[in-house]
Amino acid sequence: MVSGKRESFSACARTGAGGRPLTTTAKLLSSSFASTELDKLISSQRLDLNLEKGRLRDELQAMSHNVQTIETQLHKDLNNIRTGIEANKNELIKYSIGLLVSAGAVTLGILRFLV
């Protein structure tokens, strides 16, 4: 009876639960562990990529806002320069007309004394 128990124990030691050999069970556990670790690594990489994508999106928004602000300031400055040029042009025309009228009046005055 003792030898029967030893044979049964020996057979049980070579097989795991469910009647599979221990090497097969160990291989299944090893592959399951490797699969779990691989899934963790992939999930970690996805998380890193998503965080990087979000950071780049935020940075792009900030740059876009800066560009828009600079563009608005540039348009303001250009409009101010155009306004200044228009004002100077109008003054130049006004003084040119005044000069021509004055020169004409002086010329007519001289002609009146000569004739």
GROMACS .gro file of N, CA and C in nm:
model
  345
    1MET      N    1   0.081  -0.117   0.000
    1MET     CA    2   0.000   0.000   0.000
    1MET      C    3   0.087   0.125   0.000
    2VAL      N    4   0.197   0.121   0.065
    2VAL     CA    5   0.287   0.233   0.067
    2VAL      C    6   0.345   0.255  -0.071
    3SER      N    7   0.377   0.147  -0.140
    3SER     CA    8   0.433   0.163  -0.274
    3SER      C    9   0.328   0.220  -0.368
    4GLY      N   10   0.204   0.192  -0.351
    4GLY     CA   11   0.098   0.248  -0.434
    4GLY      C   12   0.083   0.396  -0.410
    5LYS      N   13   0.100   0.439  -0.284
    5LYS     CA   14   0.091   0.581  -0.254
    5LYS      C   15   0.210   0.655  -0.312
    6ARG      N   16   0.328   0.588  -0.309
    6ARG     CA   17   0.447   0.653  -0.363
    6ARG      C   18   0.434   0.670  -0.513
    7GLU      N   19   0.382   0.571  -0.582
    7GLU     CA   20   0.363   0.580  -0.726
    7GLU      C   21   0.262   0.690  -0.758
    8SER      N   22   0.158   0.698  -0.678
    8SER     CA   23   0.056   0.800  -0.699
    8SER      C   24   0.114   0.939  -0.674
    9PHE      N   25   0.195   0.951  -0.565
    9PHE     CA   26   0.259   1.079  -0.536
    9PHE      C   27   0.358   1.115  -0.645
   10SER      N   28   0.433   1.017  -0.692
   10SER     CA   29   0.531   1.039  -0.798
   10SER      C   30   0.460   1.083  -0.926
   11ALA      N   31   0.350   1.024  -0.958
   11ALA     CA   32   0.274   1.061  -1.077
   11ALA      C   33   0.214   1.199  -1.058
   12CYS      N   34   0.170   1.230  -0.937
   12CYS     CA   35   0.111   1.361  -0.909
   12CYS      C   36   0.218   1.469  -0.917
   13ALA      N   37   0.341   1.439  -0.876
   13ALA     CA   38   0.448   1.537  -0.880
   13ALA      C   39   0.487   1.569  -1.023
   14ARG      N   40   0.477   1.470  -1.113
   14ARG     CA   41   0.512   1.494  -1.253
   14ARG      C   42   0.402   1.567  -1.328
   15THR      N   43   0.282   1.564  -1.276
   15THR     CA   44   0.170   1.633  -1.340
   15THR      C   45   0.116   1.737  -1.246
   16GLY      N   46   0.069   1.845  -1.302
   16GLY     CA   47   0.011   1.951  -1.220
   16GLY      C   48  -0.136   1.928  -1.204
   17ALA      N   49  -0.205   2.030  -1.159
   17ALA     CA   50  -0.349   2.021  -1.144
   17ALA      C   51  -0.411   2.008  -1.282
   18GLY      N   52  -0.507   1.925  -1.294
   18GLY     CA   53  -0.573   1.906  -1.422
   18GLY      C   54  -0.506   1.798  -1.504
   19GLY      N   55  -0.406   1.731  -1.452
   19GLY     CA   56  -0.344   1.619  -1.522
   19GLY      C   57  -0.244   1.660  -1.628
   20ARG      N   58  -0.205   1.785  -1.638
   20ARG     CA   59  -0.104   1.830  -1.735
   20ARG      C   60   0.035   1.810  -1.676
   21PRO      N   61   0.132   1.788  -1.759
   21PRO     CA   62   0.269   1.780  -1.708
   21PRO      C   63   0.311   1.918  -1.656
   22LEU      N   64   0.400   1.922  -1.557
   22LEU     CA   65   0.442   2.047  -1.495
   22LEU      C   66   0.513   2.138  -1.594
   23THR      N   67   0.590   2.083  -1.686
   23THR     CA   68   0.659   2.168  -1.784
   23THR      C   69   0.560   2.242  -1.872
   24THR      N   70   0.452   2.177  -1.908
   24THR     CA   71   0.349   2.243  -1.989
   24THR      C   72   0.282   2.353  -1.908
   25THR      N   73   0.252   2.324  -1.782
   25THR     CA   74   0.191   2.423  -1.695
   25THR      C   75   0.286   2.541  -1.675
   26ALA      N   76   0.414   2.513  -1.656
   26ALA     CA   77   0.513   2.619  -1.639
   26ALA      C   78   0.524   2.703  -1.766
   27LYS      N   79   0.522   2.637  -1.881
   27LYS     CA   80   0.529   2.711  -2.008
   27LYS      C   81   0.407   2.800  -2.025
   28LEU      N   82   0.290   2.748  -1.989
   28LEU     CA   83   0.167   2.828  -1.999
   28LEU      C   84   0.174   2.948  -1.906
   29LEU      N   85   0.221   2.927  -1.783
   29LEU     CA   86   0.235   3.039  -1.689
   29LEU      C   87   0.337   3.139  -1.739
   30SER      N   88   0.445   3.090  -1.794
   30SER     CA   89   0.550   3.179  -1.846
   30SER      C   90   0.498   3.261  -1.963
   31SER      N   91   0.427   3.195  -2.055
   31SER     CA   92   0.374   3.269  -2.169
   31SER      C   93   0.265   3.366  -2.125
   32SER      N   94   0.185   3.328  -2.025
   32SER     CA   95   0.083   3.417  -1.972
   32SER      C   96   0.147   3.539  -1.906
   33PHE      N   97   0.255   3.515  -1.830
   33PHE     CA   98   0.327   3.625  -1.767
   33PHE      C   99   0.389   3.717  -1.871
   34ALA      N  100   0.451   3.658  -1.975
   34ALA     CA  101   0.512   3.737  -2.082
   34ALA      C  102   0.406   3.818  -2.155
   35SER      N  103   0.291   3.756  -2.178
   35SER     CA  104   0.181   3.825  -2.246
   35SER      C  105   0.132   3.942  -2.161
   36THR      N  106   0.120   3.921  -2.030
   36THR     CA  107   0.076   4.027  -1.940
   36THR      C  108   0.177   4.140  -1.937
   37GLU      N  109   0.305   4.106  -1.929
   37GLU     CA  110   0.410   4.209  -1.929
   37GLU      C  111   0.411   4.285  -2.060
   38LEU      N  112   0.392   4.216  -2.171
   38LEU     CA  113   0.387   4.280  -2.302
   38LEU      C  114   0.268   4.375  -2.310
   39ASP      N  115   0.154   4.332  -2.259
   39ASP     CA  116   0.036   4.421  -2.258
   39ASP      C  117   0.061   4.545  -2.173
   40LYS      N  118   0.128   4.526  -2.058
   40LYS     CA  119   0.160   4.641  -1.974
   40LYS      C  120   0.254   4.737  -2.047
   41LEU      N  121   0.354   4.682  -2.115
   41LEU     CA  122   0.450   4.764  -2.188
   41LEU      C  123   0.380   4.841  -2.301
   42ILE      N  124   0.294   4.773  -2.374
   42ILE     CA  125   0.220   4.838  -2.484
   42ILE      C  126   0.130   4.948  -2.429
   43SER      N  127   0.062   4.919  -2.318
   43SER     CA  128  -0.025   5.020  -2.257
   43SER      C  129   0.056   5.140  -2.211
   44SER      N  130   0.171   5.115  -2.154
   44SER     CA  131   0.257   5.224  -2.109
   44SER      C  132   0.303   5.309  -2.227
   45GLN      N  133   0.340   5.243  -2.336
   45GLN     CA  134   0.384   5.318  -2.455
   45GLN      C  135   0.269   5.400  -2.514
   46ARG      N  136   0.150   5.343  -2.516
   46ARG     CA  137   0.034   5.418  -2.566
   46ARG      C  138   0.006   5.540  -2.480
   47LEU      N  139   0.016   5.522  -2.349
   47LEU     CA  140  -0.005   5.633  -2.258
   47LEU      C  141   0.099   5.743  -2.282
   48ASP      N  142   0.224   5.703  -2.297
   48ASP     CA  143   0.330   5.801  -2.324
   48ASP      C  144   0.305   5.875  -2.454
   49LEU      N  145   0.263   5.802  -2.558
   49LEU     CA  146   0.236   5.865  -2.687
   49LEU      C  147   0.118   5.961  -2.678
   50ASN      N  148   0.014   5.921  -2.606
   50ASN     CA  149  -0.101   6.009  -2.591
   50ASN      C  150  -0.066   6.135  -2.512
   51LEU      N  151   0.016   6.119  -2.408
   51LEU     CA  152   0.060   6.235  -2.331
   51LEU      C  153   0.145   6.328  -2.417
   52GLU      N  154   0.233   6.271  -2.497
   52GLU     CA  155   0.317   6.352  -2.585
   52GLU      C  156   0.232   6.424  -2.689
   53LYS      N  157   0.132   6.353  -2.743
   53LYS     CA  158   0.043   6.414  -2.841
   53LYS      C  159  -0.034   6.531  -2.779
   54GLY      N  160  -0.081   6.513  -2.656
   54GLY     CA  161  -0.152   6.620  -2.588
   54GLY      C  162  -0.061   6.739  -2.560
   55ARG      N  163   0.064   6.711  -2.521
   55ARG     CA  164   0.159   6.820  -2.495
   55ARG      C  165   0.188   6.896  -2.622
   56LEU      N  166   0.206   6.824  -2.733
   56LEU     CA  167   0.231   6.890  -2.861
   56LEU      C  168   0.110   6.971  -2.906
   57ARG      N  169  -0.009   6.920  -2.882
   57ARG     CA  170  -0.130   6.992  -2.918
   57ARG      C  171  -0.140   7.123  -2.839
   58ASP      N  172  -0.110   7.115  -2.708
   58ASP     CA  173  -0.112   7.236  -2.625
   58ASP      C  174  -0.007   7.336  -2.673
   59GLU      N  175   0.111   7.285  -2.706
   59GLU     CA  176   0.218   7.373  -2.753
   59GLU      C  177   0.180   7.438  -2.886
   60LEU      N  178   0.117   7.362  -2.974
   60LEU     CA  179   0.072   7.417  -3.102
   60LEU      C  180  -0.034   7.524  -3.082
   61GLN      N  181  -0.126   7.502  -2.989
   61GLN     CA  182  -0.228   7.603  -2.960
   61GLN      C  183  -0.165   7.731  -2.907
   62ALA      N  184  -0.066   7.717  -2.819
   62ALA     CA  185   0.001   7.835  -2.765
   62ALA      C  186   0.074   7.910  -2.876
   63MET      N  187   0.141   7.837  -2.964
   63MET     CA  188   0.212   7.901  -3.074
   63MET      C  189   0.113   7.969  -3.169
   64SER      N  190   0.002   7.904  -3.195
   64SER     CA  191  -0.101   7.961  -3.283
   64SER      C  192  -0.156   8.090  -3.221
   65HIS      N  193  -0.178   8.088  -3.090
   65HIS     CA  194  -0.226   8.209  -3.022
   65HIS      C  195  -0.123   8.321  -3.032
   66ASN      N  196   0.005   8.286  -3.015
   66ASN     CA  197   0.111   8.387  -3.026
   66ASN      C  198   0.116   8.445  -3.167
   67VAL      N  199   0.105   8.358  -3.267
   67VAL     CA  200   0.109   8.405  -3.406
   67VAL      C  201  -0.010   8.496  -3.433
   68GLN      N  202  -0.127   8.459  -3.384
   68GLN     CA  203  -0.246   8.541  -3.404
   68GLN      C  204  -0.231   8.677  -3.337
   69THR      N  205  -0.174   8.679  -3.217
   69THR     CA  206  -0.151   8.805  -3.146
   69THR      C  207  -0.054   8.894  -3.223
   70ILE      N  208   0.054   8.835  -3.270
   70ILE     CA  209   0.154   8.911  -3.346
   70ILE      C  210   0.093   8.962  -3.477
   71GLU      N  211   0.012   8.878  -3.541
   71GLU     CA  212  -0.053   8.918  -3.666
   71GLU      C  213  -0.147   9.036  -3.644
   72THR      N  214  -0.223   9.031  -3.536
   72THR     CA  215  -0.315   9.141  -3.503
   72THR      C  216  -0.237   9.270  -3.478
   73GLN      N  217  -0.128   9.260  -3.402
   73GLN     CA  218  -0.045   9.378  -3.375
   73GLN      C  219   0.015   9.431  -3.504
   74LEU      N  220   0.056   9.343  -3.593
   74LEU     CA  221   0.113   9.384  -3.721
   74LEU      C  222   0.010   9.458  -3.805
   75HIS      N  223  -0.113   9.408  -3.808
   75HIS     CA  224  -0.219   9.476  -3.884
   75HIS      C  225  -0.247   9.614  -3.824
   76LYS      N  226  -0.248   9.623  -3.692
   76LYS     CA  227  -0.268   9.754  -3.628
   76LYS      C  228  -0.159   9.852  -3.668
   77ASP      N  229  -0.034   9.806  -3.658
   77ASP     CA  230   0.078   9.893  -3.693
   77ASP      C  231   0.074   9.935  -3.839
   78LEU      N  232   0.040   9.840  -3.928
   78LEU     CA  233   0.030   9.874  -4.071
   78LEU      C  234  -0.080   9.977  -4.095
   79ASN      N  235  -0.192   9.961  -4.029
   79ASN     CA  236  -0.300  10.059  -4.045
   79ASN      C  237  -0.260  10.195  -3.991
   80ASN      N  238  -0.186  10.197  -3.879
   80ASN     CA  239  -0.138  10.325  -3.826
   80ASN      C  240  -0.040  10.391  -3.923
   81ILE      N  241   0.046  10.314  -3.983
   81ILE     CA  242   0.142  10.369  -4.081
   81ILE      C  243   0.067  10.422  -4.203
   82ARG      N  244  -0.031  10.346  -4.251
   82ARG     CA  245  -0.111  10.393  -4.366
   82ARG      C  246  -0.184  10.523  -4.333
   83THR      N  247  -0.239  10.530  -4.212
   83THR     CA  248  -0.308  10.652  -4.170
   83THR      C  249  -0.211  10.769  -4.166
   84GLY      N  250  -0.091  10.746  -4.113
   84GLY     CA  251   0.010  10.851  -4.108
   84GLY      C  252   0.052  10.897  -4.247
   85ILE      N  253   0.068  10.802  -4.338
   85ILE     CA  254   0.106  10.836  -4.477
   85ILE      C  255  -0.005  10.918  -4.542
   86GLU      N  256  -0.131  10.878  -4.522
   86GLU     CA  257  -0.245  10.953  -4.577
   86GLU      C  258  -0.247  11.095  -4.523
   87ALA      N  259  -0.226  11.107  -4.392
   87ALA     CA  260  -0.229  11.240  -4.330
   87ALA      C  261  -0.117  11.327  -4.387
   88ASN      N  262   0.003  11.271  -4.401
   88ASN     CA  263   0.115  11.347  -4.457
   88ASN      C  264   0.090  11.384  -4.603
   89LYS      N  265   0.030  11.291  -4.677
   89LYS     CA  266  -0.001  11.320  -4.817
   89LYS      C  267  -0.101  11.433  -4.828
   90ASN      N  268  -0.204  11.432  -4.743
   90ASN     CA  269  -0.304  11.539  -4.746
   90ASN      C  270  -0.243  11.673  -4.708
   91GLU      N  271  -0.155  11.673  -4.608
   91GLU     CA  272  -0.087  11.798  -4.570
   91GLU      C  273   0.000  11.849  -4.684
   92LEU      N  274   0.072  11.758  -4.749
   92LEU     CA  275   0.158  11.797  -4.861
   92LEU      C  276   0.075  11.859  -4.974
   93ILE      N  277  -0.038  11.798  -5.004
   93ILE     CA  278  -0.126  11.852  -5.109
   93ILE      C  279  -0.179  11.989  -5.066
   94LYS      N  280  -0.221  12.001  -4.941
   94LYS     CA  281  -0.275  12.128  -4.890
   94LYS      C  282  -0.170  12.239  -4.900
   95TYR      N  283  -0.048  12.213  -4.855
   95TYR     CA  284   0.056  12.316  -4.861
   95TYR      C  285   0.102  12.342  -5.004
   96SER      N  286   0.099  12.239  -5.089
   96SER     CA  287   0.135  12.261  -5.231
   96SER      C  288   0.034  12.351  -5.299
   97ILE      N  289  -0.093  12.328  -5.273
   97ILE     CA  290  -0.198  12.415  -5.331
   97ILE      C  291  -0.184  12.556  -5.276
   98GLY      N  292  -0.157  12.570  -5.146
   98GLY     CA  293  -0.137  12.703  -5.087
   98GLY      C  294  -0.018  12.773  -5.150
   99LEU      N  295   0.091  12.698  -5.173
   99LEU     CA  296   0.209  12.757  -5.237
   99LEU      C  297   0.177  12.802  -5.379
  100LEU      N  298   0.106  12.720  -5.455
  100LEU     CA  299   0.071  12.756  -5.593
  100LEU      C  300  -0.020  12.878  -5.596
  101VAL      N  301  -0.118  12.884  -5.506
  101VAL     CA  302  -0.209  13.000  -5.501
  101VAL      C  303  -0.131  13.125  -5.463
  102SER      N  304  -0.041  13.114  -5.366
  102SER     CA  305   0.041  13.230  -5.325
  102SER      C  306   0.132  13.274  -5.438
  103ALA      N  307   0.194  13.179  -5.506
  103ALA     CA  308   0.282  13.213  -5.618
  103ALA      C  309   0.201  13.280  -5.730
  104GLY      N  310   0.081  13.230  -5.756
  104GLY     CA  311  -0.006  13.290  -5.857
  104GLY      C  312  -0.045  13.432  -5.819
  105ALA      N  313  -0.077  13.454  -5.689
  105ALA     CA  314  -0.115  13.588  -5.643
  105ALA      C  315   0.003  13.684  -5.655
  106VAL      N  316   0.122  13.640  -5.620
  106VAL     CA  317   0.240  13.726  -5.632
  106VAL      C  318   0.267  13.756  -5.779
  107THR      N  319   0.253  13.653  -5.864
  107THR     CA  320   0.275  13.675  -6.006
  107THR      C  321   0.173  13.773  -6.063
  108LEU      N  322   0.048  13.763  -6.027
  108LEU     CA  323  -0.054  13.856  -6.073
  108LEU      C  324  -0.027  13.996  -6.021
  109GLY      N  325   0.020  14.006  -5.896
  109GLY     CA  326   0.054  14.137  -5.839
  109GLY      C  327   0.169  14.202  -5.914
  110ILE      N  328   0.268  14.126  -5.948
  110ILE     CA  329   0.382  14.179  -6.024
  110ILE      C  330   0.337  14.221  -6.164
  111LEU      N  331   0.256  14.140  -6.227
  111LEU     CA  332   0.206  14.172  -6.361
  111LEU      C  333   0.123  14.300  -6.358
  112ARG      N  334   0.050  14.324  -6.252
  112ARG     CA  335  -0.034  14.444  -6.241
  112ARG      C  336   0.054  14.570  -6.230
  113PHE      N  337   0.163  14.557  -6.154
  113PHE     CA  338   0.252  14.674  -6.145
  113PHE      C  339   0.328  14.699  -6.274
  114LEU      N  340   0.355  14.595  -6.349
  114LEU     CA  341   0.431  14.610  -6.472
  114LEU      C  342   0.342  14.657  -6.589
  115VAL      N  343   0.222  14.625  -6.588
  115VAL     CA  344   0.136  14.662  -6.700
  115VAL      C  345   0.063  14.789  -6.674
   0.00000   0.00000   0.00000
